[in-house]
Short mmCIF file of C-alpha atoms in Angstrom, two decimals:
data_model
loop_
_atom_site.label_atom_id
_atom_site.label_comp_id
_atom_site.label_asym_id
_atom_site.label_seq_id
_atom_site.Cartn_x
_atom_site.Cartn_y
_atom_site.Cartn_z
CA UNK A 270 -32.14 52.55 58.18
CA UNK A 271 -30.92 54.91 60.86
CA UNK A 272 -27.40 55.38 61.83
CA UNK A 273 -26.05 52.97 64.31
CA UNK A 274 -24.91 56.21 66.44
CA UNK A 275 -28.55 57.32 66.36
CA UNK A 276 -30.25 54.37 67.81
CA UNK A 277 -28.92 54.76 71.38
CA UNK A 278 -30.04 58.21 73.74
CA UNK A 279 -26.07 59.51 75.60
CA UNK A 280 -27.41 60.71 78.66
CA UNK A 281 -23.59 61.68 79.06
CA UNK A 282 -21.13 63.55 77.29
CA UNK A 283 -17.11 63.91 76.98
CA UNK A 284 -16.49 67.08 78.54
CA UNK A 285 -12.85 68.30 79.28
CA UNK A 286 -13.30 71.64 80.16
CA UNK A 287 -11.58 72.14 83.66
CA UNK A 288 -13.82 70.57 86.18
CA UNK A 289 -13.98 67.23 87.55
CA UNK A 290 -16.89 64.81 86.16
CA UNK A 291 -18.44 64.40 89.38
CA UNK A 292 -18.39 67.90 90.03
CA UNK A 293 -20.30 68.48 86.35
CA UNK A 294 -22.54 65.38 87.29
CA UNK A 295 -23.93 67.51 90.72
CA UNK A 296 -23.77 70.57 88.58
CA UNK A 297 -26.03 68.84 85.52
CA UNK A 298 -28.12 67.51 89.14
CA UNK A 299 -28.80 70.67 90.59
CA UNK A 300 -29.70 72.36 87.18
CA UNK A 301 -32.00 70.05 86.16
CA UNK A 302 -34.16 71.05 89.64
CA UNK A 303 -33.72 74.16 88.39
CA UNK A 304 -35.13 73.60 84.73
CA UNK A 305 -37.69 71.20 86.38
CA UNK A 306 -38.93 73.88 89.17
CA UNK A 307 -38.52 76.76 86.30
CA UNK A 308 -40.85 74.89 84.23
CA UNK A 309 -43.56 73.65 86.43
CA UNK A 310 -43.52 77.73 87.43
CA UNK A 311 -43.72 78.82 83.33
CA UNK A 312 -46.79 76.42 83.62
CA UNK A 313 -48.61 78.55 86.64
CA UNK A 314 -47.76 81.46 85.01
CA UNK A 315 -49.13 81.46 82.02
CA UNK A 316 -52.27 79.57 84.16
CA UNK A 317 -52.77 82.85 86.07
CA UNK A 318 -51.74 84.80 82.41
CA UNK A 319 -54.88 83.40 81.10
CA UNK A 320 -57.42 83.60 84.19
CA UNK A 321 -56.89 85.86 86.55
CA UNK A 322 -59.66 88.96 86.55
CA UNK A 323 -60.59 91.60 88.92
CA UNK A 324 -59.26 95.12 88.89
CA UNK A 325 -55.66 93.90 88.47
CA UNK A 326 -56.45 92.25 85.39
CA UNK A 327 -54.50 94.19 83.07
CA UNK A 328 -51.55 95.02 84.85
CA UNK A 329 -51.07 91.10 85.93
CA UNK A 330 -52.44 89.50 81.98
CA UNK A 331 -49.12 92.06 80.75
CA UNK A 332 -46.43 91.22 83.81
CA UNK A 333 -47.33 87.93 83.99
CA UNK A 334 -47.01 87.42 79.81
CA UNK A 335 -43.67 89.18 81.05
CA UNK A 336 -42.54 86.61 83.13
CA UNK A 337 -43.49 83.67 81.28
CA UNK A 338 -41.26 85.03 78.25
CA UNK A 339 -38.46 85.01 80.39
CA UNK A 340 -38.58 81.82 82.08
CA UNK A 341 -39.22 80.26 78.62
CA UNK A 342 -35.85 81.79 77.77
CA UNK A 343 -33.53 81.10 80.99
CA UNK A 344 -35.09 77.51 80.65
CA UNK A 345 -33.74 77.19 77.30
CA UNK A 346 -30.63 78.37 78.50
CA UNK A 347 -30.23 76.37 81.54
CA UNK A 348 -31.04 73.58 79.49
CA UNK A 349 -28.86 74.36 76.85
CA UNK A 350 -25.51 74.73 80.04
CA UNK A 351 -26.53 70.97 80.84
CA UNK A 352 -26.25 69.85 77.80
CA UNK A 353 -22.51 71.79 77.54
CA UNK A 354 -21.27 70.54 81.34
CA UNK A 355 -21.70 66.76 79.31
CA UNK A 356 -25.33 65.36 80.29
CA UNK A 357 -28.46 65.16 78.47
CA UNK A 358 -30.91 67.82 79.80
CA UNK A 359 -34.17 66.89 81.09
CA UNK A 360 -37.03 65.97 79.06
CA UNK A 361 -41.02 65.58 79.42
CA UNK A 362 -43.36 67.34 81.40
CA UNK A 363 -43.39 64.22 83.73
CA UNK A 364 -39.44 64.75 84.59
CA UNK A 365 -39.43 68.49 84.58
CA UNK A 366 -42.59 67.56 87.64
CA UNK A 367 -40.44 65.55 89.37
CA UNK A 368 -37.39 67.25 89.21
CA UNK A 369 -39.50 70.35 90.62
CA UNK A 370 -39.41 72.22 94.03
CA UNK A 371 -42.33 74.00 92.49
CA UNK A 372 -45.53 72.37 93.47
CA UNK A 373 -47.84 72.29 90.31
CA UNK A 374 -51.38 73.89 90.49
CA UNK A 375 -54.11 71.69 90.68
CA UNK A 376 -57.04 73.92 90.63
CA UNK A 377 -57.83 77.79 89.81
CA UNK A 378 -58.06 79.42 92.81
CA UNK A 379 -58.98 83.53 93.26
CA UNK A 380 -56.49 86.16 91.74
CA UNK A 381 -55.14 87.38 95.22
CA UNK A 382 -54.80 83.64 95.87
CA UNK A 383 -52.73 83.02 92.29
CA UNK A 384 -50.31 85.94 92.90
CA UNK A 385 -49.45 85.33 96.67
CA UNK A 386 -48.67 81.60 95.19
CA UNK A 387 -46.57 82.99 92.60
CA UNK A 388 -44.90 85.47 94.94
CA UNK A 389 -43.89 82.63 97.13
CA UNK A 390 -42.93 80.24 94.04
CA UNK A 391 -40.22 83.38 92.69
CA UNK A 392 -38.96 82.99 96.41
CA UNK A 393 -38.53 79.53 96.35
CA UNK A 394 -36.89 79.82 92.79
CA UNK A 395 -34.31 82.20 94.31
CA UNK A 396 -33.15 80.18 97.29
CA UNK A 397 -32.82 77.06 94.98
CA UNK A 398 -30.84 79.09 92.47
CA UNK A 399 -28.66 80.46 95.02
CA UNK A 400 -27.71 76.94 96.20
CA UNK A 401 -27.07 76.44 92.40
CA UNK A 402 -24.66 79.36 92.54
CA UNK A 403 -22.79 78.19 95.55
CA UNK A 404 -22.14 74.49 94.23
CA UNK A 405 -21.18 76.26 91.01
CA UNK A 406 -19.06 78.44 92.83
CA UNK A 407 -17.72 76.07 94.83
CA UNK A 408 -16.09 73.85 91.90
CA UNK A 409 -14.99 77.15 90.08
CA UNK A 410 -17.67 76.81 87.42
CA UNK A 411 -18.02 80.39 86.69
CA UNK A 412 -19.69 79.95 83.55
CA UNK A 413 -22.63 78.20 85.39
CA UNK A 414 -22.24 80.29 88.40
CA UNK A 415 -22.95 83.58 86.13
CA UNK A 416 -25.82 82.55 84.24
CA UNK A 417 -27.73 81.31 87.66
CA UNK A 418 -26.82 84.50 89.76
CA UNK A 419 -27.94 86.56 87.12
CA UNK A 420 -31.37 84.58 87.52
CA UNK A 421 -32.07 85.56 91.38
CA UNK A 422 -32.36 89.00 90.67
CA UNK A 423 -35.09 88.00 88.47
CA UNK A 424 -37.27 86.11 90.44
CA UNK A 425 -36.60 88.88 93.45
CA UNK A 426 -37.94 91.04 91.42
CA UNK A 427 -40.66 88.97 89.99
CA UNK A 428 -42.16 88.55 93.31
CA UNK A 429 -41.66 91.92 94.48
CA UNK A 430 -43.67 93.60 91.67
CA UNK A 431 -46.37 90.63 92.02
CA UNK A 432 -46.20 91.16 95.95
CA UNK A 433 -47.11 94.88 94.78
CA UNK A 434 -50.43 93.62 92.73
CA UNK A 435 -52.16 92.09 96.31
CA UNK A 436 -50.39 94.90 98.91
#
């Protein structure tokens, strides 16, 4: 027979760490967009990963096997921040959908067409992070602050070497 403690799910956590439980709460909020919208855009990536063709085929298979390594990581980590602010981190490709600002891709389109979608999707990712880093920032969360601002460099750059694939 399992534990008692083991039959119930904590979707929250005692956390004492210097900022306010409501403040964590919007913080655990705004990173679960961020895991949901990073994951839906791990999904399209590794969807282009394994059809685009054309020319650009080899240079995009490699950058975009790239980028889906790294997303897998940050999510991990992002996930991993939620669970130390005190909330349980999101789970199930049906709440990492929902939680997305990512729209999910519903059919294969044309190479050109599955870059300029990615392009815009890194774009999106960086505005949402940087609202991350300003409510981070804004209840002196450094720790969470860091980790996302280091993450908007990385889909800048992500789009501007995919917005160099279809120039």
């Amino acid at each position: 027979m399992a534990h008692e403690s083991m039959k119930t799910v904590a979707k929250e956590f005692p956390v004492d760490a210097g900022v306010d439980r409501t403040d964590r709460k919007n913080l655990a909020k705004m990173l679960t967009r961020i895991v949901g919208s990073s994951h839906v855009l791990y999904a399209k990536t590794r969807g282009v990963h394994w059809n685009v063709v054309g020319p650009a085929f080899y240079s995009l298979h490699k950058m975009t096997e790239e980028h889906y390594e790294n997303l897998n990581t940050a999510i991990d980590d992002m996930a991993e921040r939620i669970r130390a602010i005190g909330f349980a981190a999101p789970t199930g490709v049906s709440e990492m959908v929902e939680n997305s600002k990512i729209a999910d891709q519903k059919k294969l389109t044309p190479a050109k067409d599955m870059v300029k979608e990615l392009v815009e999707d890194h774009e999106k990712m960086a505005r949402l992070i940087r609202d991350g880093v300003a409510a981070a920032e804004e209840v002196e969360d450094v720790k969470t602050a860091d980790l996302l601002t280091e993450r908007i460099g990385v889909h800048e750059e992500a789009a501007w070497m995919l917005r160099a694939t279809i120039s």
